[in-house]
Coordinates of C-alpha atoms in Angstrom, one line a residue:
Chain A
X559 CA 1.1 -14.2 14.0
X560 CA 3.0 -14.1 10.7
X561 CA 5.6 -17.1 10.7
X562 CA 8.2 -16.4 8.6
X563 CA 8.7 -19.1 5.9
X564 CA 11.9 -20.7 5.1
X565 CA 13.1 -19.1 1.3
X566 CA 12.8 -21.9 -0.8
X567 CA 16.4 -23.8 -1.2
X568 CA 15.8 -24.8 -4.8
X569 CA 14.2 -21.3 -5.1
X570 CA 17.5 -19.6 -4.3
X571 CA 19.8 -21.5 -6.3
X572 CA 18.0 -21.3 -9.2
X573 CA 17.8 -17.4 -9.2
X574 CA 21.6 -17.7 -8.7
X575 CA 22.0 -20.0 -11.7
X576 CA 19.7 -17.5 -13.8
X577 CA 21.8 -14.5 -12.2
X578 CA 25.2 -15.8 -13.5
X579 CA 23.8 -16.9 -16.7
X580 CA 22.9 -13.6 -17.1
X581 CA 26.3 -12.0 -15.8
X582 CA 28.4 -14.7 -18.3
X583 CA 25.9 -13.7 -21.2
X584 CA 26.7 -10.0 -20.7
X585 CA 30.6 -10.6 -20.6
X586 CA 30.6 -12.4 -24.1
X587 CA 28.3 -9.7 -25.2
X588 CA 30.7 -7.0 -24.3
X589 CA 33.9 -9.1 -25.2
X590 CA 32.3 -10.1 -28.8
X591 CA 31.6 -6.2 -29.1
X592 CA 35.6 -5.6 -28.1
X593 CA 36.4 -8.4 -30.6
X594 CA 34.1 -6.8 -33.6
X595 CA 35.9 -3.6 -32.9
X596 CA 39.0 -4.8 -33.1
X597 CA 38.9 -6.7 -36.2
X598 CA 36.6 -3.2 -37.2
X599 CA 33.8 -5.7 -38.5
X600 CA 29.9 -4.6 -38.4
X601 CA 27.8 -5.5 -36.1
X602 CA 25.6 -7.8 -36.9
X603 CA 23.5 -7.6 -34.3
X604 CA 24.6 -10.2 -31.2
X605 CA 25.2 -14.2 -32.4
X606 CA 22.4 -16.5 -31.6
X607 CA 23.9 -18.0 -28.8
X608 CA 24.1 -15.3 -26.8
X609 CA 20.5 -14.4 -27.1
X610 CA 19.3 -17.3 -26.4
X611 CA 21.7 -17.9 -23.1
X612 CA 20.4 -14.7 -22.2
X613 CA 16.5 -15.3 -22.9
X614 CA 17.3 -18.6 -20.6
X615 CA 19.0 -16.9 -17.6
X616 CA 15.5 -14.2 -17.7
X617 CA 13.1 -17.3 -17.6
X618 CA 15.3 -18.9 -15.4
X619 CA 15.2 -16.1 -12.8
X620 CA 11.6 -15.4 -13.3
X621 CA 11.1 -19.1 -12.1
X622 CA 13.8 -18.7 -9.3
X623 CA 12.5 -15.4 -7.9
X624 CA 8.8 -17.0 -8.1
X625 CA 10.0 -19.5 -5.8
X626 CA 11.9 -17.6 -3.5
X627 CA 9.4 -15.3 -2.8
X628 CA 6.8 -16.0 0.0
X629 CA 4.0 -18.1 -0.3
X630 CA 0.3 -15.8 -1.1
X631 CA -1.6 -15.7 1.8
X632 CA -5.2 -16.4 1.8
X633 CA -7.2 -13.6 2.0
X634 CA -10.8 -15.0 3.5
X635 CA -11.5 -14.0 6.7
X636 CA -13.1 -17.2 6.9
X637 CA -10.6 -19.3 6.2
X638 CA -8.6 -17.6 9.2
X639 CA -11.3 -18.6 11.6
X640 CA -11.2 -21.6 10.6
X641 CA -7.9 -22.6 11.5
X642 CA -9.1 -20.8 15.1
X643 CA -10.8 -22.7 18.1
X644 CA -13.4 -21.4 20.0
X645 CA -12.1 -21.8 23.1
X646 CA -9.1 -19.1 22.1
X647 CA -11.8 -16.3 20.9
X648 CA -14.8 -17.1 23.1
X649 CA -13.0 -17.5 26.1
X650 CA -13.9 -15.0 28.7
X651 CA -12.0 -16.0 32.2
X652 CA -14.2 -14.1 34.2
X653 CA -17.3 -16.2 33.7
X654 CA -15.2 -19.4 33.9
X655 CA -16.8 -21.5 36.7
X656 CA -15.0 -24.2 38.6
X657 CA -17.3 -25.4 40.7
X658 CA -19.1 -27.9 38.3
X659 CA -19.7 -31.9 37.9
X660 CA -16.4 -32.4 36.9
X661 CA -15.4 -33.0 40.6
X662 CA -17.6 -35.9 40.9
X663 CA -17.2 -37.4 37.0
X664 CA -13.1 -37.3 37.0
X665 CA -12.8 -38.0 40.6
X666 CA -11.1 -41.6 40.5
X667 CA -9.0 -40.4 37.6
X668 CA -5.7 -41.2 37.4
X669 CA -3.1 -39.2 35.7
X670 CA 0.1 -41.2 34.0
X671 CA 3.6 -39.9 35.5
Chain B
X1310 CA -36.3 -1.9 7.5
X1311 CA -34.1 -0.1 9.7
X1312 CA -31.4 2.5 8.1
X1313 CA -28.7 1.1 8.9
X1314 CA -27.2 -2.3 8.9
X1315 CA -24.2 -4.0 9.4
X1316 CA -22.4 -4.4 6.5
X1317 CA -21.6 -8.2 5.8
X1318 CA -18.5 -7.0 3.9
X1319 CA -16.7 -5.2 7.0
X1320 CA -15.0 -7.6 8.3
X1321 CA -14.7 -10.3 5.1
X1322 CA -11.1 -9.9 4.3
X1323 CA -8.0 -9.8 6.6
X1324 CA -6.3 -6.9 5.7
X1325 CA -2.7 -7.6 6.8
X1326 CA -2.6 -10.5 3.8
X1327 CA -4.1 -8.2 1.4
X1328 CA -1.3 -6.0 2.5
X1329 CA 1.2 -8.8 2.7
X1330 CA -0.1 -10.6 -1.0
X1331 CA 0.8 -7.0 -2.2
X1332 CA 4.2 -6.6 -1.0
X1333 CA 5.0 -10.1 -2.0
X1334 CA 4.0 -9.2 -5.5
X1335 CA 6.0 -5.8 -5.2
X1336 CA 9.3 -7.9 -4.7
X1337 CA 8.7 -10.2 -7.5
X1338 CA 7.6 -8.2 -9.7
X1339 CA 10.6 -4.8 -9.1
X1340 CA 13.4 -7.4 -8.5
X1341 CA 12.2 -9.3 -11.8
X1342 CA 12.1 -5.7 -13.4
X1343 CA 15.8 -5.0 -12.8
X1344 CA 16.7 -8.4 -14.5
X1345 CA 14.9 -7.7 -17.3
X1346 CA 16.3 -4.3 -17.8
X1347 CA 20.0 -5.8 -17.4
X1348 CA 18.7 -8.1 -20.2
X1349 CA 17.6 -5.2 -22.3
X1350 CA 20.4 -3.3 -21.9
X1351 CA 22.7 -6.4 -23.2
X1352 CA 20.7 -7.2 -25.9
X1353 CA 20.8 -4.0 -27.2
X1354 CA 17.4 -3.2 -27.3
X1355 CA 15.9 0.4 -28.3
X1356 CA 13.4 2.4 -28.8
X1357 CA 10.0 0.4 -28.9
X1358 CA 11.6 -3.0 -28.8
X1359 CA 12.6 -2.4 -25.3
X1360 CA 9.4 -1.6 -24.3
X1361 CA 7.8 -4.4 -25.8
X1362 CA 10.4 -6.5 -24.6
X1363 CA 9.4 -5.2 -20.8
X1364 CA 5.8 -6.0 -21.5
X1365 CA 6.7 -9.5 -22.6
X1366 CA 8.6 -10.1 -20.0
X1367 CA 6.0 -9.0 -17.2
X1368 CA 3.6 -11.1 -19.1
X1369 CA 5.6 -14.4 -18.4
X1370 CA 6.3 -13.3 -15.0
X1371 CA 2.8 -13.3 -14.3
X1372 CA 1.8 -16.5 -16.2
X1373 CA 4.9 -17.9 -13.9
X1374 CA 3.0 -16.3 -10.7
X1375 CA -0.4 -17.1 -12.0
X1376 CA 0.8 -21.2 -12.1
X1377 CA 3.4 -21.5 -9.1
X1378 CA 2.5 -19.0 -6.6
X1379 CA -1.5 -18.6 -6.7
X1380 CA -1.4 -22.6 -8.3
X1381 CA -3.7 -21.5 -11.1
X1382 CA -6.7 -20.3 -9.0
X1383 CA -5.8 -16.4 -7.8
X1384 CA -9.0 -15.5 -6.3
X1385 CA -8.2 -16.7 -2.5
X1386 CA -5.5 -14.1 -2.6
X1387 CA -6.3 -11.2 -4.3
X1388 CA -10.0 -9.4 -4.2
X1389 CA -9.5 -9.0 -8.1
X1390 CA -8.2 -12.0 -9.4
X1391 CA -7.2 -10.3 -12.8
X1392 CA -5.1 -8.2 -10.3
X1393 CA -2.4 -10.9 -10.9
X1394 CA -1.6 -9.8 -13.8
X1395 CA -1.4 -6.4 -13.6
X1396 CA -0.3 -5.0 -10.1
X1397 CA 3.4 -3.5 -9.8
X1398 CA 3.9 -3.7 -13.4
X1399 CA 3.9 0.3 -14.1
X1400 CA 6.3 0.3 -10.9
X1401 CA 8.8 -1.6 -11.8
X1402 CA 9.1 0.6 -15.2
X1403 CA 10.9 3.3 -13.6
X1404 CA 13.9 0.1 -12.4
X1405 CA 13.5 -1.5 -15.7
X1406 CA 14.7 2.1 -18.0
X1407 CA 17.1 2.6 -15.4
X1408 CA 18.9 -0.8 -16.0
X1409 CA 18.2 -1.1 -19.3
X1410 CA 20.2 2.3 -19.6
X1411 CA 23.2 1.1 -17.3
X1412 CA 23.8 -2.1 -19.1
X1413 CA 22.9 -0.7 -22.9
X1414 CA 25.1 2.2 -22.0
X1415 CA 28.6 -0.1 -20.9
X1416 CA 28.1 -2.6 -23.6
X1417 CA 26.8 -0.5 -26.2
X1418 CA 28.1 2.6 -26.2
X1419 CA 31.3 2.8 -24.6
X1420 CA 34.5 1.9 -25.8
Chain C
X246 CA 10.7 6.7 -38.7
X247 CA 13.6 6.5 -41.6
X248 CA 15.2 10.2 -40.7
X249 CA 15.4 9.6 -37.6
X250 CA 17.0 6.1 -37.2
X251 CA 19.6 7.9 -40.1
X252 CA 19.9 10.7 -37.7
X253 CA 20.9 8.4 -35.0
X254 CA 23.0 6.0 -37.0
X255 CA 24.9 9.4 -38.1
X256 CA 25.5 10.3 -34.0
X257 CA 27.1 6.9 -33.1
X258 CA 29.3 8.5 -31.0
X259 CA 31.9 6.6 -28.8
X260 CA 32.9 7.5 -25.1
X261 CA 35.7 7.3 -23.3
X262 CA 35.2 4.0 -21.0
X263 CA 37.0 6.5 -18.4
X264 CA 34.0 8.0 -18.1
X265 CA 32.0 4.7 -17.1
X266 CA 34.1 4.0 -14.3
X267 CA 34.6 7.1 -13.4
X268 CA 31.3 8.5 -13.2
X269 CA 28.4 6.4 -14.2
X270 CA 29.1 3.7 -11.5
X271 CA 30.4 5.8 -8.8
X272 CA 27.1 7.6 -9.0
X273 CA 25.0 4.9 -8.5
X274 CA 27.4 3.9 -5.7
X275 CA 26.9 6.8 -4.2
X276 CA 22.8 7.0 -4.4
X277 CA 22.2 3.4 -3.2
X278 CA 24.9 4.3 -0.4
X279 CA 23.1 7.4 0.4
X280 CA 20.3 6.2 0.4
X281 CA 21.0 3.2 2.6
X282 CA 23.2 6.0 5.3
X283 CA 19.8 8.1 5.4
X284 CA 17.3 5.5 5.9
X285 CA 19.5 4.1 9.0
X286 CA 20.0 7.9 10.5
X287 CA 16.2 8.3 9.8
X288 CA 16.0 5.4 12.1
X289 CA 18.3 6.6 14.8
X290 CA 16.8 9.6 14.9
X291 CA 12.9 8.9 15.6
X292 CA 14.1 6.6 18.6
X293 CA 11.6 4.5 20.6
X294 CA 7.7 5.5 19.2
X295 CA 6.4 8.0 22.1
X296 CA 4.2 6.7 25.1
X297 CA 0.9 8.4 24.1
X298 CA -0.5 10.5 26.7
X299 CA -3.4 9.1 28.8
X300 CA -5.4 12.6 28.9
X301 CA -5.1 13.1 25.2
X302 CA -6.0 9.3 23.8
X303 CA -9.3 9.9 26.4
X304 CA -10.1 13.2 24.5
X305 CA -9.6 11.3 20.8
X306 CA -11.3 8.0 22.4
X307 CA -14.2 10.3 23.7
X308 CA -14.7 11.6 20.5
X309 CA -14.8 8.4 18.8
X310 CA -17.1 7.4 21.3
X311 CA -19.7 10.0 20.2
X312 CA -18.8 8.6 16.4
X313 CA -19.7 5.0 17.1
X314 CA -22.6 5.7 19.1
X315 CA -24.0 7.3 15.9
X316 CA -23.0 4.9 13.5
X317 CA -23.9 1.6 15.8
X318 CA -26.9 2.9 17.2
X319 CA -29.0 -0.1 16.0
X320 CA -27.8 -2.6 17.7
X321 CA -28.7 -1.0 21.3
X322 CA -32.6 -0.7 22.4
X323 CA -34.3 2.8 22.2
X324 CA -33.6 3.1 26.1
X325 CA -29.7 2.3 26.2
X326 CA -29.3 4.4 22.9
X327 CA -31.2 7.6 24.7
X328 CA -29.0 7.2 28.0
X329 CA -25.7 6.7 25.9
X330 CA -26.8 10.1 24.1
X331 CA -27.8 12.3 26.9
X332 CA -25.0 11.5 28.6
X333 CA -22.1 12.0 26.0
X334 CA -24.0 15.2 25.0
X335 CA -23.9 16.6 28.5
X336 CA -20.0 15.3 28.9
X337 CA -19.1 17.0 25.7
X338 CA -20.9 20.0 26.3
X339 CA -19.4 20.7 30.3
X340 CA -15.8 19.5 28.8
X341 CA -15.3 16.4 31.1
X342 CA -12.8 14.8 28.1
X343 CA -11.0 17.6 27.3
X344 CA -7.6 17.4 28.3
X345 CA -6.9 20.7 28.9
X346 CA -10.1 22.3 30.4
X347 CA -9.0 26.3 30.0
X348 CA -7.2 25.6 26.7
X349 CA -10.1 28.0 25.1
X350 CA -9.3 30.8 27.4
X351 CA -5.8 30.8 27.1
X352 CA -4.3 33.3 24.5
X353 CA -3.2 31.7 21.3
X354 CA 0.2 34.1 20.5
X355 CA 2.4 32.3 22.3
X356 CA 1.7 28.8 20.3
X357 CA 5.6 28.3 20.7
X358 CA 5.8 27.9 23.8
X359 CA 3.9 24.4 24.3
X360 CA 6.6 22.1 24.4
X361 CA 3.9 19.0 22.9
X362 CA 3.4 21.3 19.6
X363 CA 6.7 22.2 19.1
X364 CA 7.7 18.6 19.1
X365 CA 5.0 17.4 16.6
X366 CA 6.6 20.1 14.7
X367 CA 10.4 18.8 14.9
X368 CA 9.0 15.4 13.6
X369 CA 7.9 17.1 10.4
X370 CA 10.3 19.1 10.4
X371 CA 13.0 16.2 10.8
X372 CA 11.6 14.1 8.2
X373 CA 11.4 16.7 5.7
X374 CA 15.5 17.3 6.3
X375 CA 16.3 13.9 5.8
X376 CA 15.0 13.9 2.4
X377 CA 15.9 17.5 1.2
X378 CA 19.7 17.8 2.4
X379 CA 20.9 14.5 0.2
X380 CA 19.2 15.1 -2.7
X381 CA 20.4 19.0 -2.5
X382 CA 23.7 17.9 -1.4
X383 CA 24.1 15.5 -4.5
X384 CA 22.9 17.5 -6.8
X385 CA 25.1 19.9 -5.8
X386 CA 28.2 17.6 -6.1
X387 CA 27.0 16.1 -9.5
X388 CA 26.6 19.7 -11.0
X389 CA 30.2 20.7 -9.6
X390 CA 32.1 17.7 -10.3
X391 CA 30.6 16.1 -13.8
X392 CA 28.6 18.6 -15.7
X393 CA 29.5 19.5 -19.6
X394 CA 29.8 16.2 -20.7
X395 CA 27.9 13.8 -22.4
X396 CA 27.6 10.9 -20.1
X397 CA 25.2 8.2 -21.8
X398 CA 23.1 7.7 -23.9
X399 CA 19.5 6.8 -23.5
X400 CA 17.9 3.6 -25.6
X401 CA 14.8 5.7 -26.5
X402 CA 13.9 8.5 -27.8
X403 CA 12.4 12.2 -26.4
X404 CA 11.0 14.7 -27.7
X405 CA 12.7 18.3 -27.8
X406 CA 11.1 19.7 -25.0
X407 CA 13.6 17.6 -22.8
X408 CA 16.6 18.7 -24.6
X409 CA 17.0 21.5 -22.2
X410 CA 16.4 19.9 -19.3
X411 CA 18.6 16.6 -20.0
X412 CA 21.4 17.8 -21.4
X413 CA 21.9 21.0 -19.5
X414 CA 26.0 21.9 -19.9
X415 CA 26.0 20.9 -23.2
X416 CA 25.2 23.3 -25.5
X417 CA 24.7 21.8 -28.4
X418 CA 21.6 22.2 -31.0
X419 CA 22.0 19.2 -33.0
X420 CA 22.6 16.2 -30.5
X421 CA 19.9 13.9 -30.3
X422 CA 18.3 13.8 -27.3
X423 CA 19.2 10.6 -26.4
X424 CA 22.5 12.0 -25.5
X425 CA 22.4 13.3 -21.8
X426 CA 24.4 14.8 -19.0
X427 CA 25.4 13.3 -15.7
X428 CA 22.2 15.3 -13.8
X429 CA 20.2 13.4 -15.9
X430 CA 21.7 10.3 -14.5
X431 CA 20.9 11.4 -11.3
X432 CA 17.1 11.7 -11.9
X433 CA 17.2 8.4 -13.7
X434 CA 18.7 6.8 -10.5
X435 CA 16.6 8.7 -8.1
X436 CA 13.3 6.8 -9.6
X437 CA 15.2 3.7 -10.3
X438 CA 16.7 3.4 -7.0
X439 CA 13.4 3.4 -4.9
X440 CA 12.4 -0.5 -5.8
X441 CA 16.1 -1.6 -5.1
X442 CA 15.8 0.5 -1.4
X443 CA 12.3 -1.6 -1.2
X444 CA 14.3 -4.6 -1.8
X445 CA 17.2 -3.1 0.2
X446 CA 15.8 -2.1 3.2
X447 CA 12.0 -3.6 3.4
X448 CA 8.9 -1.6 2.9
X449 CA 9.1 0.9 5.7
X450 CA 12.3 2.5 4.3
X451 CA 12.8 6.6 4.8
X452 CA 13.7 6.8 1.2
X453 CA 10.2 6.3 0.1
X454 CA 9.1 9.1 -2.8
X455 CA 5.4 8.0 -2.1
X456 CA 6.1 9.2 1.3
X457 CA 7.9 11.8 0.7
X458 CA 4.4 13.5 -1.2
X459 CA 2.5 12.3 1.5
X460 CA 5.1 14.2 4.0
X461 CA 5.0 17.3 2.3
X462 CA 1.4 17.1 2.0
X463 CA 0.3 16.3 6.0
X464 CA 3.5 18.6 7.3
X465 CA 2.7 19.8 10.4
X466 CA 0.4 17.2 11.6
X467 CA 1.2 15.2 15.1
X468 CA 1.3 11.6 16.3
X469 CA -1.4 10.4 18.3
X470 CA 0.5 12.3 21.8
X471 CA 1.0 15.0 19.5
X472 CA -2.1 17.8 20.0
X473 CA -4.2 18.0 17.4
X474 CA -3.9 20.5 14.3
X475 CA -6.6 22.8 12.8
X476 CA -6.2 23.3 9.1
X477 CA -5.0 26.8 9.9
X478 CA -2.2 25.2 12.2
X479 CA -2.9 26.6 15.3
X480 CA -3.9 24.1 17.6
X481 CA -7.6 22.8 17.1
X482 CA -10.1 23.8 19.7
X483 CA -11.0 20.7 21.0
X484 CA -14.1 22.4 22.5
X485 CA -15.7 23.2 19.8
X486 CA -15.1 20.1 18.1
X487 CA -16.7 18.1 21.1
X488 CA -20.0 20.6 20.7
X489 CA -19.8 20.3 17.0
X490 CA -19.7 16.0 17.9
X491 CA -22.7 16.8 20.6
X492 CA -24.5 18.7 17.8
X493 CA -24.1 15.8 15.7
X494 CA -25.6 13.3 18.5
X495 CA -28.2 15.8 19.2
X496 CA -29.5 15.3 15.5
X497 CA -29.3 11.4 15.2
X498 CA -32.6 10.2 16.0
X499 CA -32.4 6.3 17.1
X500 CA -33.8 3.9 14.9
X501 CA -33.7 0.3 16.4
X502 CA -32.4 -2.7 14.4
X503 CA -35.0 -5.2 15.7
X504 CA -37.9 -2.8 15.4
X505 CA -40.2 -5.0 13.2
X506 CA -38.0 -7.8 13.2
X507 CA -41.0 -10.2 13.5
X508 CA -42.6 -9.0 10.8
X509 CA -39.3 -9.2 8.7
X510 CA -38.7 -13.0 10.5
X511 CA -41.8 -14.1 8.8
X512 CA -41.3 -12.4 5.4
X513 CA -37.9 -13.8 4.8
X514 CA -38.8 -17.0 5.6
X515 CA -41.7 -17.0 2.7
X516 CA -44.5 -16.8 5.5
X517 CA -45.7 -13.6 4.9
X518 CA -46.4 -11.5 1.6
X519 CA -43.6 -8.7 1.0
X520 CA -46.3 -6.1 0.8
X521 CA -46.8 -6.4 4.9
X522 CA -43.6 -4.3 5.0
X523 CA -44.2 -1.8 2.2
X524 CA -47.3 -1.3 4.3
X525 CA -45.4 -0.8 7.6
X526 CA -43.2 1.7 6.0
X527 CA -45.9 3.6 5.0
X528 CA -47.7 3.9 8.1
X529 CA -44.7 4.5 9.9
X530 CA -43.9 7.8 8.0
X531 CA -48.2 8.6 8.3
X532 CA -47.5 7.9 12.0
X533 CA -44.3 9.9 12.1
X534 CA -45.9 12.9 10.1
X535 CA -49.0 13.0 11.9
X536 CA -47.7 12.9 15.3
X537 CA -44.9 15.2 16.0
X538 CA -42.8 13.5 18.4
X539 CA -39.8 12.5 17.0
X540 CA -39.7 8.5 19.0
X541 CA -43.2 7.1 18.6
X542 CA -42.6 3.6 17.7
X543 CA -45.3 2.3 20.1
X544 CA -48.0 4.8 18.6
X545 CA -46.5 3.5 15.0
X546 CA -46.8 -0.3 16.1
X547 CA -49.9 -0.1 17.3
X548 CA -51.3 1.8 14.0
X549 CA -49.5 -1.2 11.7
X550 CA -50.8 -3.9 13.7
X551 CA -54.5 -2.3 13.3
X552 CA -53.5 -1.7 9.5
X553 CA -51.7 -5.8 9.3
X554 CA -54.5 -7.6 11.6
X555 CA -57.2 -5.7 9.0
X556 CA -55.7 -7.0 6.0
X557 CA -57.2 -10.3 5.1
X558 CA -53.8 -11.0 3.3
X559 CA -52.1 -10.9 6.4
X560 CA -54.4 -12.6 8.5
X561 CA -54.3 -15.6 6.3
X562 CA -50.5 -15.5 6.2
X563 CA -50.5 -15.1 10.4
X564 CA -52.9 -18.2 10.7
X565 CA -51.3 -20.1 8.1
X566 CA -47.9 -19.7 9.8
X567 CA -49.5 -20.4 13.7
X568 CA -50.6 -23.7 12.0
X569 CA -47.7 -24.9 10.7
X570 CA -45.9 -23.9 13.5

């Protein structure tokens, strides 16, 4: 009954894009942080550009997993039955009877090969 | 009127998709969680900053669920529609402090 | 607020990046790893679900049966409701469901020896190893391998209290808290970990701490092929449970869900004033309290359509709804 939906393409490589923003924003981090203790300067708190490659690669991701994940499902139970006919839920074989006017209304019917 | 009667309610929702809506909000919402904490931990975040910057962060991931996923009407999927915005968010804590402490701790505190 | 981010500033410490590649990572390495191993043995290990057992799933359906009956009872007539109940009552009562007719007779020392209990009790059992053994076995390892050092240090702040806990090997007074041992770590992952196993593994995964409470708290208790368990764990007496269930059906008294339903037809449809039912109710419970038998729905029709036919209210309504029709 549950059909499982194809993980959105775009979906995917946007979470990839937001993952290695993130991973290339944490490298400068860590190498600016080497480079300030090297040259024993404060820190100033991280440079701007940093931040906001960082803040991009989050929203980026939240977008990218938001598409990737599946699809909500409606929860109705109408809406269910509806996509249902009522010959798969009210069907009851034993009481089918064969022995009914179609014999006489399809009888000069010709089937296609 | 006779005691009693059949509930109209019984039978209104299907539960597997409640179940499944759930679990697809779980993923988002834990897997969005570890991001977030990485972020943290880069930035340098402490103390109450980090927590307010979790709290941000869950609020734009459900703004982003709110418009792409439920497509800016949530009550066909969830039996509280203001559960959007609030379900998995305490959960996905516990994966947020734990990355935000792995990434603050390489970047920040070691050599 | 001021002390204390002086207090930290003063506690900048700097560790030895030996230590992050040499513990911190290989930890969390080892958890997710760990975890992973476990939830694929946990898998191995419960094999194919069990065939349930026809004699026990007609002793549960049975007393469902009884359950249904009680709860559904409106939608059968008065005569199909009183058959259905005399005849579960005298099934439960001579024991024609029970799977094991002489299970009351037989002595209960020996509960050992029934080869369906002690496997509902290797399940549990099972289960509860899986979880216990790696978390001893890694706590173990951590506390022998990396304890006495300072291994990282929190963002936030903690009270006191956890000093003890967090930074157990190190005894210093003064270090913030912040500062915490490897066994800290440990706990840190273990909570962390169990949305990434989610992610990992899909929902049903053994490392589950949700499940893991609800283990501890229903140990003991078998599948459906399982026999059941009392509270005291010996194995329930299904005979008294099916004359407590035959009790219960004795007591329900059958109250049909079309009784009236005329009357109710022609108020809902605006035909009738409400008060025709308020009246019905109460000469139903005069007819019910004056007459002691416990079914006298005819005795209690024919009393409301004296009281409805003599209301001039009613009558109007009646005649007005015959003339429409």
């Amino acid at each position: 009954m549950a059909v499982q939906q194809a993980p959105s393409q775009l979906g995917r490589i946007i979470c990839l894009f937001g993952f290695l923003l993130l991973f290339h924003s944490g490298y400068s981090t860590f190498e600016h942080l080497s480079y300030l203790k090297a040259v024993d300067g404060h820190e100033a708190g991280l440079p701007l550009d940093i931040t906001i490659e960082l803040l991009m690669s989050v929203a980026l991701f939240g977008l990218g997993i938001v598409l990737v994940a599946d699809d909500f499902k409606e929860i109705l139970m109408e809406t269910e039955m509806a996509k249902q006919s009522i010959e798969s839920l009210d069907a009851r074989p034993s009481f089918y009877s064969f022995n009914h006017r179609g014999r006489a209304v399809f009888r000069n019917v010709v089937l296609k090969d | 009127m006779s005691g009693q009667q059949i509930n109209p309610d019984d039978a209104l929702y299907v539960d597997m998709y409640i179940a499944k809506n759930s679990q697809t909000m779980t993923f988002i919402r834990s897997s969005y969680s570890a991001i977030l904490g990485l972020a943290a931990g880069t930035l340098g975040l402490t103390n109450w900053s980090g927590f307010i910057f979790y709290f941000l962060g869950s609020a734009f991931l459900s703004l982003l669920i709110f418009l792409v996923k439920a497509k800016g009407n949530p009550s066909p999927y969830f039996r509280q529609p203001l559960d959007v915005f609030t379900e998995g968010v305490l959960g996905g804590m516990l994966s947020y402090i734990l990355f935000w402490t792995l990434l603050y701790g390489i970047i920040h505190v070691y050599d | 607020m001021g002390a204390w981010t002086v207090l930290q500033e003063r506690q900048a410490m700097l560790l030895d990046p030996a230590i992050r590649d040499w513990v911190l990572i290989p930890i969390m390495i080892v958890m997710v790893l760990v975890g992973i191993v476990r939830h694929q043995v946990t898998v191995l290990l419960n094999g194919t679900p069990k065939k349930a057992d026809l004699k026990s799933a007609r002793e549960t359906k049975a007393l469902q049966r009884g359950g249904i009956l009680r709860a559904h009872g409106t939608h059968l007539p008065e005569h199909a409701f009183e058959a259905r109940k005399t005849f579960l009552s005298d099934a439960f009562e001579k024991g024609t469901y029970e799977k094991d007719p002489n299970a009351s007779s037989k002595p209960k020392g020996n509960v050992m020896q029934d080869p369906a209990y002690v496997e509902t009790m290797m399940d549990g059992m099972k289960k509860n190893m899986m979880n216990i053994i790696p978390q001893t076995v890694i706590m173990a390892w951590i506390n022998f391998f990396f304890s006495g050092f300072v291994l990282i240090k929190l963002p936030f702040p903690l009270t006191i209290r956890f000093k003890s806990m967090l930074q157990r090997g190190i005894e210093t007074s003064d270090m913030d808290v912040s500062w915490v041992s490897s066994l800290s770590w440990y706990f840190l992952n273990l909570f962390g970990l169990q949305s990434v196993f989610t992610l990992i593994l899909g929902s049903g995964h053994a490392a589950d701490a949700m499940r893991d409470m609800q283990a501890m708290s229903t140990m003991g208790m078998g599948a459906a092929a399982g026999p059941q368990m009392g509270p005291t764990g010996q194995p329930a007496d299904m005979h008294k449970i099916f004359l407590s269930e035959k009790e219960n059906l004795d007591l329900t008294e059958h109250e049909w869900g079309l009784e009236n339903v005329e009357m109710r037809v022609l108020v809902k449809y605006g035909k009738l004033p409400r008060s025709v039912l308020v009246d019905y109710k109460k000469a139903k419970s005069l007819g019910s309290a004056s007459s002691q038998s416990a079914s006298s729905p005819s005795s209690a029709s024919a009393q409301i359509a004296a009281a409805a036919s003599s209301s001039p209210a009613v009558t109007a309504g009646k005649k007005k709804g015959r003339r429409q029709v």
